[in-house]
Every structure is written in structure tokens, then in C-alpha cells.
Tab-separated table of C-alpha atoms and ligand atoms in Angstrom:
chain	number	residue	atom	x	y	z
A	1	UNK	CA	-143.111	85.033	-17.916
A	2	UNK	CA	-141.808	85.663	-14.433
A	3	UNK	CA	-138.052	85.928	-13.224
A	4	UNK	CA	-137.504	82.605	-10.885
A	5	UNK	CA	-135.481	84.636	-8.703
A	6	UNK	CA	-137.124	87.939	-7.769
A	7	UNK	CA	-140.544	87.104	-9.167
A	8	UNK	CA	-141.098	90.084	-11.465
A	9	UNK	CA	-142.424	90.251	-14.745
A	10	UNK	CA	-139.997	90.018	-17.392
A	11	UNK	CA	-139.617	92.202	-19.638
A	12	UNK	CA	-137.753	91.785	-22.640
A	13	UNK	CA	-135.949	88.989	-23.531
A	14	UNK	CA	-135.769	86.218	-20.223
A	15	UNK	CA	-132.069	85.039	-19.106
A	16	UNK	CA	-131.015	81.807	-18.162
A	17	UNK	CA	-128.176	82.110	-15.434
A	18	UNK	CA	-126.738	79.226	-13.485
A	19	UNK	CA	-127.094	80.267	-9.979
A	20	UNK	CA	-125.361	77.423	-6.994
A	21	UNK	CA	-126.056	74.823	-9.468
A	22	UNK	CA	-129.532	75.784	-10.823
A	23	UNK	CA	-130.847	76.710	-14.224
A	24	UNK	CA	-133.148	79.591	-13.756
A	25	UNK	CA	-134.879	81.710	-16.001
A	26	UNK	CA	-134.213	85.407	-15.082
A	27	UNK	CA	-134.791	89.097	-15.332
A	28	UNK	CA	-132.320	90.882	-17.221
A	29	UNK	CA	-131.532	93.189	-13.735
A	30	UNK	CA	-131.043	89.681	-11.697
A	31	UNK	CA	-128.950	88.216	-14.664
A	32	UNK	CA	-126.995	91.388	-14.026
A	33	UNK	CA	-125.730	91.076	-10.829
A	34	UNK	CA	-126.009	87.743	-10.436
A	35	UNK	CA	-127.938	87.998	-6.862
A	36	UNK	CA	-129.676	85.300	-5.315
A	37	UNK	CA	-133.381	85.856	-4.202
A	38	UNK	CA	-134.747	83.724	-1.417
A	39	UNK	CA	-137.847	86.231	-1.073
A	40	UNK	CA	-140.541	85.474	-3.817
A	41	UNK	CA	-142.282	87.607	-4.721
A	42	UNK	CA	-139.966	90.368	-4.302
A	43	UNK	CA	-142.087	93.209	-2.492
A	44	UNK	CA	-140.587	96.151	-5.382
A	45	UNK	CA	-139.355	95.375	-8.795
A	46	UNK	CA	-135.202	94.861	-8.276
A	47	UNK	CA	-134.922	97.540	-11.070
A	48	UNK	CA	-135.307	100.430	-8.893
A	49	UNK	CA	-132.358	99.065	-7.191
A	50	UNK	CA	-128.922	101.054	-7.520
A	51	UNK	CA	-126.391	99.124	-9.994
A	52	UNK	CA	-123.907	99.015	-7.127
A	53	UNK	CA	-125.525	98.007	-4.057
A	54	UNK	CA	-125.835	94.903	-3.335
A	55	UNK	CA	-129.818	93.619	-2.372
A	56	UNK	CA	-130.053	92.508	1.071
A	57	UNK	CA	-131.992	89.352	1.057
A	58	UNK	CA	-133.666	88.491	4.025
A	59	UNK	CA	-131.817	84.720	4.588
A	60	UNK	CA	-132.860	82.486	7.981
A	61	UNK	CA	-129.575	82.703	9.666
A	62	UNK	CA	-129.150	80.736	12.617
A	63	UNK	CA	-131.449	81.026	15.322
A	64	UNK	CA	-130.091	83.488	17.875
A	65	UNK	CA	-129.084	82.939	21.280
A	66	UNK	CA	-131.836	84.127	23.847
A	67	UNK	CA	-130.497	87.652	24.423
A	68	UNK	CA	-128.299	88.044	27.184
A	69	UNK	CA	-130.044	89.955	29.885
A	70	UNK	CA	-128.109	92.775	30.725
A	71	UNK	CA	-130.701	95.022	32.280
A	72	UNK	CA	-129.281	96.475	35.895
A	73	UNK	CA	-130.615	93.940	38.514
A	74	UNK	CA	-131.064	95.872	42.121
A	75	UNK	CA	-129.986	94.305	45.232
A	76	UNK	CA	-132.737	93.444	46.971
A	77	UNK	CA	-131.871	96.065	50.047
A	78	UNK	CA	-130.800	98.648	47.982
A	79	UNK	CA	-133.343	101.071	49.481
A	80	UNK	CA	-131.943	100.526	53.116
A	81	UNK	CA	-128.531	100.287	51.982
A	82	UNK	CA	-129.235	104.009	50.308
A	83	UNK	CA	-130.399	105.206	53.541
A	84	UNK	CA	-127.694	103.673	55.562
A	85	UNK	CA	-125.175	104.599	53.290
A	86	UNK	CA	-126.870	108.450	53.409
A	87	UNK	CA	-127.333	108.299	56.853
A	88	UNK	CA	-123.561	107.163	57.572
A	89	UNK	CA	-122.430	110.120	55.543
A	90	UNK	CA	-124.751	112.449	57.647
A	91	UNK	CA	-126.733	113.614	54.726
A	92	UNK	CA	-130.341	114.588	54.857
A	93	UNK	CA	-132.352	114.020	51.889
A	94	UNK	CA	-132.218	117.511	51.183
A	95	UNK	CA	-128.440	117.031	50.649
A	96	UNK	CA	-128.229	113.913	48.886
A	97	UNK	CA	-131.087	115.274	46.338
A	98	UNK	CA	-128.388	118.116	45.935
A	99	UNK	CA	-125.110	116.145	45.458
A	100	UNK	CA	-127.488	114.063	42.887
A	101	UNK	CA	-129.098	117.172	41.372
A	102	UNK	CA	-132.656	114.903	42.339
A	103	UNK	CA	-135.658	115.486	44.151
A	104	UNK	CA	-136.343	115.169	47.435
A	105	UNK	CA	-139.428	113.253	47.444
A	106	UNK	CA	-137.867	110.968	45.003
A	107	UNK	CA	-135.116	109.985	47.490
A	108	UNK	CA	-137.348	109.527	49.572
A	109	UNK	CA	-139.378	107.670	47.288
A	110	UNK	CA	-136.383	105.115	46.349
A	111	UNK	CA	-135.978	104.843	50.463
A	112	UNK	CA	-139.932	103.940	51.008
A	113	UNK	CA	-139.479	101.472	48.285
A	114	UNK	CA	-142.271	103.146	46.576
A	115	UNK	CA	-139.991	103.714	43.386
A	116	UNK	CA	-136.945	102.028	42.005
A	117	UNK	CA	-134.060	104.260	40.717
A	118	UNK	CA	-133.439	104.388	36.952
A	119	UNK	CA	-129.689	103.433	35.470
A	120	UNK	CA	-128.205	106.282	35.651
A	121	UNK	CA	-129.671	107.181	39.488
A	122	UNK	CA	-128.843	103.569	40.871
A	123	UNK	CA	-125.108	104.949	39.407
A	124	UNK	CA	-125.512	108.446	40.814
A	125	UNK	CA	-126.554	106.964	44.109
A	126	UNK	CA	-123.255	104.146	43.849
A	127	UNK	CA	-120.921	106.647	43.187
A	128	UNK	CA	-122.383	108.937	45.474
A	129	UNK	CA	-122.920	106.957	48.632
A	130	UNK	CA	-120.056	104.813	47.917
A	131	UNK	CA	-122.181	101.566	48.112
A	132	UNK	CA	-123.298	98.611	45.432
A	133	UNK	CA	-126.626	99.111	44.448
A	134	UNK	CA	-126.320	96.843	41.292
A	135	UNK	CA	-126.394	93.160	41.625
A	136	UNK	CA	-123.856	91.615	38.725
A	137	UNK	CA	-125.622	89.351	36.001
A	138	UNK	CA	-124.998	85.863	37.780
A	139	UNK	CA	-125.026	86.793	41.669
A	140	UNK	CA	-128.169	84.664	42.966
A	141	UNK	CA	-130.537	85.151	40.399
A	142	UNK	CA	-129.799	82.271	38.783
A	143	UNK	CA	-130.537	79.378	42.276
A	144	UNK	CA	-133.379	81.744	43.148
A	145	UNK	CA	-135.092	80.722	39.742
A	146	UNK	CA	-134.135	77.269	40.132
A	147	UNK	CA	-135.793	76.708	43.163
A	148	UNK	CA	-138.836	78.312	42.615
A	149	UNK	CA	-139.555	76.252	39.674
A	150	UNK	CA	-138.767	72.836	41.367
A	151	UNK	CA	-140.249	73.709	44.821
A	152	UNK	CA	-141.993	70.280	45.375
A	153	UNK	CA	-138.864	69.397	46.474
A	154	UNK	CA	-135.568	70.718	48.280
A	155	UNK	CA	-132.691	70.929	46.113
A	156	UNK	CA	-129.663	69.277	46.600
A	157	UNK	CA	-126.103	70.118	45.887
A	158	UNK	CA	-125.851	67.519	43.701
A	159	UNK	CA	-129.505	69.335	41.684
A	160	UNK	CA	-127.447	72.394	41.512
A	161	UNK	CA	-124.453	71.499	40.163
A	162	UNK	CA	-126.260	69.755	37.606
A	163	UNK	CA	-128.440	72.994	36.565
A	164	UNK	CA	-125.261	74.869	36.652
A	165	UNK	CA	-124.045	72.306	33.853
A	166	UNK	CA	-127.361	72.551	31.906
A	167	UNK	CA	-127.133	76.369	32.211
A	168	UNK	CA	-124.095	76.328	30.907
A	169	UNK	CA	-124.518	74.084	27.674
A	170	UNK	CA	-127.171	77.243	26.368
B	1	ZN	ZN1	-135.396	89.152	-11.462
């Protein structure tokens, strides 16, 4: 005989418990508390399980909303806005590595475009140079992906507005 709810063996005498409305034949530990198992088989026996904590069952919840993208976005001159910005306060690379406690050659790196700055540089470098390095969530991006999917054809005003509307219903 098996418990309907976690799927062990039981042993001993089974229990019948009313649980939302259904008869089901249980383990004396589900009896116990009373828990609901959606899981069957349980992976472990619920018997090892503390008296007092309630079993987490895994339960479908709603399906998320795609996660919101909140990784740093670089403007797309942020290398020659660095170098302006550096250049404007008369700092040599040398200088700028110091007041950032970097490298030279990655400055000079970031300015070549061979490397982008991490977080907490592109914030350094901001605060630093006293310029915007980060692009905010919804500036662009969103149009620029628009068009590249749909470039068969030009969009119109009336295109965007209406992707605006879609975007916003997610
Ligand atoms: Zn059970």
C-alpha cells in the first residue's frame, strides 16, 4: 500500500484524510500535517522531515514574466565620449588610470574599443569624467529592434505607436 499523497510505502496502519475535497489514503506522517503533495513519488520519505516545517512542494505557479533586462546597456560612443570627456579634463591616461585606481592599457583599451568597461568601471568612469556612459533601459533600444526585424519595409509612425502598444500589453 502506498500513501496517495507523497507516494511512500505505508507503514503501519493507512489513513484516510479528506484533503480539498478528496478521499485519500495516507501515510501516517502526511495524515499528520495534513500537507498536500503534488510531487509523486516524493524523491525522500516525508518522515525525515522536521515536525514543524512545513514541506515545500514544488506547485506550477504562474508563468513568469520574461525577466526584465536590467543589465547596463553602453551608449554606443561611450569610448569617444571617455576620451573626450578625459581629454576635456586634461588627463592623460596615466592620470585617469590613477583617479580610477585602473590600468593604463585598459583605458586605453575601453578608448580603442577593444574592451568594454565592466559595471562598476562604466560607474568609475561616469562619476569620474562627469559624463553618461549608461544608456537607461528604454532609450532606443527598443525602435532599433523593431526595425531590424521588419526591415522589408520602412516603418511608419503609425507601426510604432502600435508596437509601443503591443510592448506595452507584456
Ligand atoms: Zn505520505
Amino acid at each position: 500500500m502506498r500513501c496517495e499523497v507523497c507516494g511512500c510505502r505505508i507503514n503501519g496502519k493507512p489513513f484516510n484524510v479528506l484533503i480539498e475535497g478528496a478521499r485519500l489514503t495516507v501515510c501516517s506522517e502526511c495524515a499528520k500535517h495534513g500537507k498536500i503533495c503534488y510531487d509523486q513519488p516524493k524523491p525522500k520519505p516525508a518522515l525525515s522531515t522536521p515536525r514543524a516545517t512545513p514541506v515545500t512542494f514544488k506547485v506550477r505557479t504562474k508563468p513568469q514574466p520574461p525577466p526584465v533586462d536590467t543589465s547596463l546597456e553602453l551608449v554606443e560612443d561611450f569610448r569617444t565620449k571617455v576620451r573626450k570627456a578625459r581629454e576635456k579634463l586634461g588627463l592623460s591616461h596615466e592620470e585617469l588610470g590613477k583617479k580610477l585606481n585602473e590600468k593604463v592599457s585598459l583605458l586605453r583599451k575601453i578608448e580603442t574599443g577593444k574592451m568594454t568597461p565592466d559595471n562598476k568601471l562604466t560607474a568609475a568612469l561616469e562619476h569620474v569624467l562627469k559624463v553618461k556612459l549608461i544608456m537607461s533601459a528604454k532609450d532606443e533600444k527598443v525602435p532599433q529592434l523593431k526595425v531590424s526585424k521588419k526591415s522589408s519595409r520602412e516603418l511608419t509612425l503609425g507601426d510604432l505607436i502600435q508596437l509601443g502598444k503591443k510592448e506595452e500589453e507584456k
